[in-house]
Short mmCIF file of C-alpha atoms and ligand atoms in Angstrom, two decimals:
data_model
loop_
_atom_site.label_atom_id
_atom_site.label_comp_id
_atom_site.label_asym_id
_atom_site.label_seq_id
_atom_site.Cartn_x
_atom_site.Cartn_y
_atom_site.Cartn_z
CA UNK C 1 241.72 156.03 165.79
CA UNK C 2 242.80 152.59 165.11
CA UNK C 3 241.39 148.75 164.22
CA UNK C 4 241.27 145.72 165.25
CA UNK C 5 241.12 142.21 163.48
CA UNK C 6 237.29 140.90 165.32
CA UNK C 7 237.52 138.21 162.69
CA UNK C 8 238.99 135.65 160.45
CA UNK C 9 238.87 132.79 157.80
CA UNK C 10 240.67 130.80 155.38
CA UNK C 11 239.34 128.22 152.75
CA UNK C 12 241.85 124.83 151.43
CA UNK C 13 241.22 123.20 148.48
CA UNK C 14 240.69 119.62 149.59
CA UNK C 15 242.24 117.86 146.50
CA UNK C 16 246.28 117.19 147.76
CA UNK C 17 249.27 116.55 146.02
CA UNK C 18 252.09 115.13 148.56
CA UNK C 19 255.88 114.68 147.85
CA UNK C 20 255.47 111.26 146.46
CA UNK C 21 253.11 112.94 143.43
CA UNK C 22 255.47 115.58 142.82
CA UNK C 23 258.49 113.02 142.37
CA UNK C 24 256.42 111.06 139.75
CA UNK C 25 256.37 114.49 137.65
CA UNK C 26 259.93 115.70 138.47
CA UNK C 27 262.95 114.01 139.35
CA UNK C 28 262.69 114.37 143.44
CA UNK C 29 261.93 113.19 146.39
CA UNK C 30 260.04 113.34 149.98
CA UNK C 31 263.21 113.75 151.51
CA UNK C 32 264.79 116.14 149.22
CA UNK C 33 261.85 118.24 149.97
CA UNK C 34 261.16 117.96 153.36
CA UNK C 35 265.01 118.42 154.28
CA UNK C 36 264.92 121.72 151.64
CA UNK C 37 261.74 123.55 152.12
CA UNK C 38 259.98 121.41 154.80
CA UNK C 39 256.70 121.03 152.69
CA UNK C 40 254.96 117.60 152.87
CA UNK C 41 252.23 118.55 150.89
CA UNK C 42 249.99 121.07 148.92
CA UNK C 43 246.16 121.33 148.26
CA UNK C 44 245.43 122.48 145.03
CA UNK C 45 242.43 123.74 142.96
CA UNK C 46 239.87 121.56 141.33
CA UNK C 47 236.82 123.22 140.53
CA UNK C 48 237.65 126.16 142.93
CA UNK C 49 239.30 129.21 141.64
CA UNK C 50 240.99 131.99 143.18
CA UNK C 51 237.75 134.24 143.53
CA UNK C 52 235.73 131.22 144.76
CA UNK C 53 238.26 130.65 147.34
CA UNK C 54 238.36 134.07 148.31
CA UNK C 55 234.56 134.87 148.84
CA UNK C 56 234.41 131.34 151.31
CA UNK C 57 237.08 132.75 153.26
CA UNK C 58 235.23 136.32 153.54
CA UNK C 59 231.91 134.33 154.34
CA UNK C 60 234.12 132.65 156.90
CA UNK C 61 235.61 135.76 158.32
CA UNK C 62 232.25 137.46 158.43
CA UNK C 63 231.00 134.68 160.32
CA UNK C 64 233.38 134.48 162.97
CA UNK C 65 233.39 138.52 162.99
CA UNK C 66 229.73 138.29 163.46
CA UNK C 67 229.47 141.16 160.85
CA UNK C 68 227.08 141.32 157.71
CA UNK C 69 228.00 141.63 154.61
CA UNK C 70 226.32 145.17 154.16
CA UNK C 71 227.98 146.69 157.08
CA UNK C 72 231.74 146.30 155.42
CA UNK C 73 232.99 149.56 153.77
CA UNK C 74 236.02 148.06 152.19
CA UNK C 75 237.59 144.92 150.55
CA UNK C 76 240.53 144.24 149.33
CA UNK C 77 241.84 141.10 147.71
CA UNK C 78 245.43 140.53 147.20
CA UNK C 79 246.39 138.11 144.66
CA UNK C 80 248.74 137.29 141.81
CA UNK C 81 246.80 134.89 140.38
CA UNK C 82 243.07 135.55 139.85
CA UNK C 83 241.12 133.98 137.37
CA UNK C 84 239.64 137.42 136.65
CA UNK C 85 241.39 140.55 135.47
CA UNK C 86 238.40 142.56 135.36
CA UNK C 87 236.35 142.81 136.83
CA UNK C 88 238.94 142.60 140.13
CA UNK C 89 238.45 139.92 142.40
CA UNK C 90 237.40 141.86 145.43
CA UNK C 91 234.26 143.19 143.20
CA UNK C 92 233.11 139.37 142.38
CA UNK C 93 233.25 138.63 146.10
CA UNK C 94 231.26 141.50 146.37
CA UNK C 95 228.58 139.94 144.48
CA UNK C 96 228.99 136.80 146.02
CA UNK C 97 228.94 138.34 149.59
CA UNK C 98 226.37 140.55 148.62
CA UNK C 99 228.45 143.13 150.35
CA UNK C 100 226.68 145.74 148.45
CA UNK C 101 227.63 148.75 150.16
CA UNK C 102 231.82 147.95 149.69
CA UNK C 103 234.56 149.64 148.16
CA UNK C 104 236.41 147.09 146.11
CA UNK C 105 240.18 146.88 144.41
CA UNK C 106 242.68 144.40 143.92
CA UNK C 107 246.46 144.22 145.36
CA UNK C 108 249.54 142.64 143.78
CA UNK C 109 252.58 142.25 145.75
CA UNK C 110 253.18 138.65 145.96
CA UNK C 111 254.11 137.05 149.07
CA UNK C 112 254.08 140.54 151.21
CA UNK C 113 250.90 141.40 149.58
CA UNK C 114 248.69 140.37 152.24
CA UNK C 115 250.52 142.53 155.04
CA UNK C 116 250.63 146.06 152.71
CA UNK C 117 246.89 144.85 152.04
CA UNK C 118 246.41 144.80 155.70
CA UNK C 119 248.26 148.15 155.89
CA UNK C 120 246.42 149.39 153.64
CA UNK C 121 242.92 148.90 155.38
CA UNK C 122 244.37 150.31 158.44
CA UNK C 123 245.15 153.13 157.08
CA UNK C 124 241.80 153.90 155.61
CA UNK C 125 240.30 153.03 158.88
CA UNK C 126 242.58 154.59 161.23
CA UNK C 127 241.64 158.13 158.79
CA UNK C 128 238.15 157.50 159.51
CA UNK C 129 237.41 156.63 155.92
CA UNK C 130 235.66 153.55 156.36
CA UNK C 131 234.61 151.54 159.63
CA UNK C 132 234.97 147.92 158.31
CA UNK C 133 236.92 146.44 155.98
CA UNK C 134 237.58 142.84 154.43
CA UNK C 135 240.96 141.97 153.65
CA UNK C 136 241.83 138.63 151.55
CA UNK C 137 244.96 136.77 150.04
CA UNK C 138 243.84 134.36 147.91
CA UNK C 139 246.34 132.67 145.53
CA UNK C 140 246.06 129.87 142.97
CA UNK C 141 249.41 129.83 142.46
CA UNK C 142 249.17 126.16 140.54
CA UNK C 143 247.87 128.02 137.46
CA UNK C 144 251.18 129.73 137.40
CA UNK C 145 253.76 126.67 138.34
CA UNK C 146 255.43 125.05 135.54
CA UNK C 147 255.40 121.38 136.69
CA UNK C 148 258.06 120.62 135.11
CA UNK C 149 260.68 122.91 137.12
CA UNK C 150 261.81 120.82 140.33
CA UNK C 151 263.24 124.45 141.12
CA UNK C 152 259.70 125.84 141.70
CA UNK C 153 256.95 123.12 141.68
CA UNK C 154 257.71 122.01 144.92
CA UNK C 155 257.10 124.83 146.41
CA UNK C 156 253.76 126.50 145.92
CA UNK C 157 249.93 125.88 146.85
CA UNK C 158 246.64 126.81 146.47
CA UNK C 159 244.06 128.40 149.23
CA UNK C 160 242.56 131.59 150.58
CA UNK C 161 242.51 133.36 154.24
CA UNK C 162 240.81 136.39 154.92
CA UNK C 163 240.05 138.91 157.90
CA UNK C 164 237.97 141.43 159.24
CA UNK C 165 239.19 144.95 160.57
CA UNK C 166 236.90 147.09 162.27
CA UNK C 167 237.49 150.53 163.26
CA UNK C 168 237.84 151.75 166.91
CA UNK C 169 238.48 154.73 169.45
CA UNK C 170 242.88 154.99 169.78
CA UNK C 171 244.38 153.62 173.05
CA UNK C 172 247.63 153.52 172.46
CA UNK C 173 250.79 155.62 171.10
CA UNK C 174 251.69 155.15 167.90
CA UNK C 175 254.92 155.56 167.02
CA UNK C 176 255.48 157.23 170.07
CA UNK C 177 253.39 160.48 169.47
CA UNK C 178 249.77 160.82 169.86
CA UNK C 179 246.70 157.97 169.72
CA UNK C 180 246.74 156.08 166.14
CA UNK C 181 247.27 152.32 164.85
CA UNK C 182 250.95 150.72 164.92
CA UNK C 183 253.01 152.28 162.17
CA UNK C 184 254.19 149.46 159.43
CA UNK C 185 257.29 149.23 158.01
CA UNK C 186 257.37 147.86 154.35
CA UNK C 187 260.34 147.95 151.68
CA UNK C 188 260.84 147.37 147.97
CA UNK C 189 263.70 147.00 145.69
CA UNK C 190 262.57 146.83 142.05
CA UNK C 191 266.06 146.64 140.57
CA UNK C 192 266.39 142.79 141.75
CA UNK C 193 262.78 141.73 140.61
CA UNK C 194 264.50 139.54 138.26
CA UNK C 195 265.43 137.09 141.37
CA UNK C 196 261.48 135.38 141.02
CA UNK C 197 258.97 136.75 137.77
CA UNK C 198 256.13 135.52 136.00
CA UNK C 199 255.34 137.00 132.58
CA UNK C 200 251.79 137.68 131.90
CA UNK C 201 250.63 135.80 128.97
CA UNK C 202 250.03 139.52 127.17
CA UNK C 203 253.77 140.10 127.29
CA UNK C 204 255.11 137.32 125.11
CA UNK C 205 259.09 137.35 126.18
CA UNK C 206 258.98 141.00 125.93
CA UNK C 207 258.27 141.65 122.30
CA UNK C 208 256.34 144.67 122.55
CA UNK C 209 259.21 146.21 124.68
CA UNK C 210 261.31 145.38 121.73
CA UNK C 211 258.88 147.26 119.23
CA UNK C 212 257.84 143.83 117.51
CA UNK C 213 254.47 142.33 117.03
CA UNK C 214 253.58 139.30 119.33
CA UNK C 215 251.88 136.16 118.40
CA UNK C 216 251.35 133.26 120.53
CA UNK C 217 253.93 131.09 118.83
CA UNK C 218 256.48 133.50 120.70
CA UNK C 219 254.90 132.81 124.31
CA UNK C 220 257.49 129.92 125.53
CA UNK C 221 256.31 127.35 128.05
CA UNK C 222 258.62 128.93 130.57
CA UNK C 223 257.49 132.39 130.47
CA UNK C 224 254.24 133.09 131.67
CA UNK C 225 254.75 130.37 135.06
CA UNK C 226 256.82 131.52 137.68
CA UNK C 227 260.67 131.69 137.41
CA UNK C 228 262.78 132.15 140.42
CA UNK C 229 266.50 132.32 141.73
CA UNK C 230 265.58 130.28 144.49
CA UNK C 231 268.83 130.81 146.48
CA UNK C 232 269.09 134.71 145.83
CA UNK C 233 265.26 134.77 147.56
CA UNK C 234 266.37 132.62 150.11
CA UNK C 235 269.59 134.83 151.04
CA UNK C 236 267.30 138.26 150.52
CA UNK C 237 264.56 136.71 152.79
CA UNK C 238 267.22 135.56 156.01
CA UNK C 239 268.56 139.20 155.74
CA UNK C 240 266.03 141.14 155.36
CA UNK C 241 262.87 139.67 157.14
CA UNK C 242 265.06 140.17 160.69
CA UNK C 243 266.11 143.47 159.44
CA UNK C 244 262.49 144.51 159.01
CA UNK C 245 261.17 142.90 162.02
CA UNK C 246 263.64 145.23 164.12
CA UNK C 247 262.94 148.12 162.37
CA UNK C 248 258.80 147.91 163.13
CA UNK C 249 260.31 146.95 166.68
CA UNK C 250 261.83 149.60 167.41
CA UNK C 251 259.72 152.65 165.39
CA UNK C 252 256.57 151.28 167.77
CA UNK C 253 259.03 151.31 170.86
CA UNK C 254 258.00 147.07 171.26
CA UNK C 255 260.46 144.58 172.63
CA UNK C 256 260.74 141.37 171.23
CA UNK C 257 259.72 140.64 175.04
CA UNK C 258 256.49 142.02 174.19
CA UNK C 259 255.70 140.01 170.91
CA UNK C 260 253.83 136.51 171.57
CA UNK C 261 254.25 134.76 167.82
CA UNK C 262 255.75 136.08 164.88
CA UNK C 263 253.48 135.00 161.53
CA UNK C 264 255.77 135.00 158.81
CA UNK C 265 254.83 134.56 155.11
CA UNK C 266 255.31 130.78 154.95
CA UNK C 267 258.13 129.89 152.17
CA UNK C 268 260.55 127.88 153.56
CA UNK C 269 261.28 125.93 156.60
CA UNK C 270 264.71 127.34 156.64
CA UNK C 271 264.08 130.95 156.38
CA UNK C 272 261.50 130.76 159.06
CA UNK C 273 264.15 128.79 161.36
CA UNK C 274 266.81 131.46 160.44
CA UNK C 275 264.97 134.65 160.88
CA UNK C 276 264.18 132.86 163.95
CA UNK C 277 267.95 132.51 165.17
CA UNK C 278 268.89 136.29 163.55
CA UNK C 279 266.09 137.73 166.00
CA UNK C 280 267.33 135.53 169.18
CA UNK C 281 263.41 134.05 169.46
CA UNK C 282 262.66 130.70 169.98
CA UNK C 283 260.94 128.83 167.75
CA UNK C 284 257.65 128.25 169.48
CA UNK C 285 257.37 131.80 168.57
CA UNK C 286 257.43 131.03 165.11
CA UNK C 287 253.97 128.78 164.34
CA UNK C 288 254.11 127.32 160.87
CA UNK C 289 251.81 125.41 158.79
CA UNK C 290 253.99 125.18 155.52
CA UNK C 291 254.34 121.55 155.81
CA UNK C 292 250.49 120.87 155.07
CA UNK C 293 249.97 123.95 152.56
CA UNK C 294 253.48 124.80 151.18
CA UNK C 295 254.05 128.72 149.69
CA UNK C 296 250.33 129.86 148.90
CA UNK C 297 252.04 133.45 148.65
CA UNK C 298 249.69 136.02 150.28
CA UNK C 299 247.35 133.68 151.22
CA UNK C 300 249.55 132.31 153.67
CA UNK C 301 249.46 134.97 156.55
CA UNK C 302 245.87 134.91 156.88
CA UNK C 303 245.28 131.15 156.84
CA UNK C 304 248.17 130.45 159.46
CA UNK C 305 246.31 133.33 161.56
CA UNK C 306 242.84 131.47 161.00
CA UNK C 307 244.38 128.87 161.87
CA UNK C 308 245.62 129.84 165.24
CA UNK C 309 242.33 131.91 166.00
CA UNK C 310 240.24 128.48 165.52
CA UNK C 311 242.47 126.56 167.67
CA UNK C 312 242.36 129.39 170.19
CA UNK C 313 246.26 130.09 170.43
CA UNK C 314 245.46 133.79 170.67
CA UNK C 315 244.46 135.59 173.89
CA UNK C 316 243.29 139.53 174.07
CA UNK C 317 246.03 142.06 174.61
CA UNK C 318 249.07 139.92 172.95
CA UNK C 319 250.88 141.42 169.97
CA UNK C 320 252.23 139.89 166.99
CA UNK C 321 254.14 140.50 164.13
CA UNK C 322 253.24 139.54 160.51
CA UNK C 323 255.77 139.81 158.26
CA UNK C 324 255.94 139.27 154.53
CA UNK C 325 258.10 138.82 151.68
CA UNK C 326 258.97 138.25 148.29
CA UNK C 327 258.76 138.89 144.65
CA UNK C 328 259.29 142.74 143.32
CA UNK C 329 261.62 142.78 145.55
CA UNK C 330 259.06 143.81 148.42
CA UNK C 331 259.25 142.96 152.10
CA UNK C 332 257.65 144.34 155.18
CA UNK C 333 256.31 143.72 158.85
CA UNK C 334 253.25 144.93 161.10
CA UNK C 335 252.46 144.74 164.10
CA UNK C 336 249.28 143.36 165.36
CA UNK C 337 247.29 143.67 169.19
CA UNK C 338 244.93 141.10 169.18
CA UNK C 339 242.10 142.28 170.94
CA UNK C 340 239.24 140.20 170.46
N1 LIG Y 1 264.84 117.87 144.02
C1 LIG Y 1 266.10 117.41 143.97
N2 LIG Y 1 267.15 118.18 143.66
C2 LIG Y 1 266.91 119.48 143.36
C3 LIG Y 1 265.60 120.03 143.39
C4 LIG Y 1 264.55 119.18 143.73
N3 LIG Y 1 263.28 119.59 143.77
N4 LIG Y 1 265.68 121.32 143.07
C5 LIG Y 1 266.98 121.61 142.85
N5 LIG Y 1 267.72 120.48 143.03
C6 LIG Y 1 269.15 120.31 142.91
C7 LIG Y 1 269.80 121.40 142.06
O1 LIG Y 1 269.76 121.07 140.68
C8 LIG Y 1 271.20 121.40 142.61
O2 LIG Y 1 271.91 120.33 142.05
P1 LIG Y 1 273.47 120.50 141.64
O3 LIG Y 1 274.18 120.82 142.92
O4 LIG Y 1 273.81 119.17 141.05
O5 LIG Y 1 273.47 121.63 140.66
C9 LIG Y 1 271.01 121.10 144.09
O6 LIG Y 1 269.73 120.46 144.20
C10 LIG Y 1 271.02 122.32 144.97
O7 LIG Y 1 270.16 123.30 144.38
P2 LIG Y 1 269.91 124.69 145.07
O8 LIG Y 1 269.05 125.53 144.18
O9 LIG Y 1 271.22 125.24 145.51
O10 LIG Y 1 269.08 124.21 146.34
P3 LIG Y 1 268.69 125.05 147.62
O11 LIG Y 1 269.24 124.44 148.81
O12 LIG Y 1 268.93 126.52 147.40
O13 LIG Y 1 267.12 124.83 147.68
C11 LIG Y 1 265.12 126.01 147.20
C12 LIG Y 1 266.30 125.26 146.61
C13 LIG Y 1 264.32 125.07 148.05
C14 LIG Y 1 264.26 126.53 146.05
C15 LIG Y 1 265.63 127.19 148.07
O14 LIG Y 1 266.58 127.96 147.36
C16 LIG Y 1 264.54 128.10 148.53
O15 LIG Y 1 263.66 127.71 149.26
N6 LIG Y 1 264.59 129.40 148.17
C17 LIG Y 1 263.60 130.35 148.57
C18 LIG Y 1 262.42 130.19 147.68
C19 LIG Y 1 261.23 130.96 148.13
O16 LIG Y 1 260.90 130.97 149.29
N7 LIG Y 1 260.58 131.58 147.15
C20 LIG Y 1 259.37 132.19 147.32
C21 LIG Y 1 259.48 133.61 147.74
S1 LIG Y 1 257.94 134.24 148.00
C22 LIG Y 1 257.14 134.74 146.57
O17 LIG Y 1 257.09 135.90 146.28
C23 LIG Y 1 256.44 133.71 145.68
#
């Protein structure tokens, strides 16, 4: 047994905030930006919120899955910034769907958070768990950037992609032995999480780890947004995205012949351009939509594959990679047969 995407979505916040607006808060510019990162612009949350975002995307993914809500088993949402801790996010698009016969649970793994989410479906569906599930990233990562960090705030954006798996007979080998989905293959390194954190607002510089009692006067402004080494990510994300990308390669027995776009977790301009040049791919290979959206951490996958499916870049029977990456340390690729 295996799946199949048979649908997707993705929903932007319309409000925008180009280079120009970001240099009148730090001291930047549109060049700067574009030469660094390649980002021209971000859309960011208004009255939206992550959940919001989420459950448009699903109804969007539904749609072009022409699914109902009841008939999906599972959904997952992965996020690091919800505006609700509980109940999880995937259980208030639940309600919102009215996807009342769903299994729902959250996922945190940052930027590679949508592909182990993805994994994670497949796996319940390739077991025969469930039949149909709902997979989301939807990040509003503005909640968590402190604007006044040129180091980060140029970076991130809000927005939400989502898409349907659905459950079907095995055709191919997987692995090499027997019928069964493509095998992943995902990585973390926990010792260097220190490289890009964000504390929660519970954890007030550690205190509690330190046996003292918090108050709120101990939170610092820097603390609970997101902090980040940005040239230790970059250097861990040109190694090890190639590195990953051969690895699912070659346990599924694919050459990079075989693979029609790679969809990598959309950070940087740079890394996408050198993981490019590592694998020996051209760059048509390598779609990107960073420039509109910038870093909307697991939401990015899923809207750049919306993206393409609307514009009808996709045909049955091509594979692709997704590939993700990012805070924990965590990093990891799939591989994908479109088959719609
Ligand atoms: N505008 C102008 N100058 C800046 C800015 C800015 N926005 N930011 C930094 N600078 C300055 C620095 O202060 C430094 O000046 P100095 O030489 O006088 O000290 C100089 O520019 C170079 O700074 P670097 O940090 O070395 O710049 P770099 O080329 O590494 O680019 C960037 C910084 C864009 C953050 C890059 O390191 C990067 O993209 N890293 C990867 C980040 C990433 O993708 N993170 C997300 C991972 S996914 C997730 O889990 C969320």
């Amino acid at each position: 047994m295996t799946a199949t995407i048979c649908g997707t979505g993705s929903y932007i916040p319309s409000y925008t905030m180009d280079n120009h607006d970001i240099a009148r808060l730090v001291e930047t510019s549109d060049e700067w930006i574009r030469e660094r990162t390649g980002v021209a612009r971000r859309h960011i949350i208004r009255e939206e919120t992550t959940v919001s975002m989420a459950a448009e995307a699903a109804r969007r993914a539904l749609k072009d899955a022409d699914v109902l809500p009841e008939e999906v088993d599972l959904i997952l949402v992965s996020t690091i910034s919800s505006n609700v801790i509980i109940p999880c996010a995937a259980c208030e698009v639940q309600k919102e769907l009215g996807a009342v016969n769903a299994t729902c649970f959250d996922l945190s793994a940052a930027c590679t958070g949508f592909v182990l989410a993805y994994n994670t479906a497949l796996a319940y569906l390739a077991g025969g768990v469930y039949r149909t599930a709902l997979v989301i990233g939807s990040e509003s990562l503005s909640n968590l950037t402190n604007w006044k960090d040129r180091g980060t705030c140029i970076l991130f954006g809000d927005g939400a992609g989502a898409a349907v798996l659905r459950a079907c007979g095995g055709q191919k080998e997987a692995g090499g032995s027997g019928a069964g989905p493509y095998l992943p293959v995902t990585h973390s390194d926990g010792s260097k999480g220190a490289a890009l954190t964000c504390k929660s607002r519970h954890d007030f510089n550690g205190l509690a780890e330190e046996g003292r009692q918090s108050s709120p006067e101990d939170m610092t402004d820097e603390s609970h947004y997101m902090q980040m080494d940005g040239q230790a990510v970059f250097k861990f994300a040109v190694k090890r995205v190639p590195e990953v990308i051969g690895e699912v390669l070659s346990l599924n027995r694919v050459s990079t012949d075989e693979i029609s776009y790679y969809i990598l977790h959309q950070a940087n301009k740079r890394i996408v351009e050198a993981v490019a040049k590592r694998l020996a791919e051209p760059m048509e290979k390598f779609p990107m939509n960073l420039q509109e959206y910038g870093n909307t951490s697991s939401a990015s996958i899923p809207i750049l594959l919306d993206e393409m499916n609307r514009e009808g870049r996709f045909a049955a029977g091509q594979k692709l990679v997704l590939a993700g990456f990012g805070a924990g340390l965590t990093w990891g690729a799939s591989i994908v047969e479109w088959n719609r």
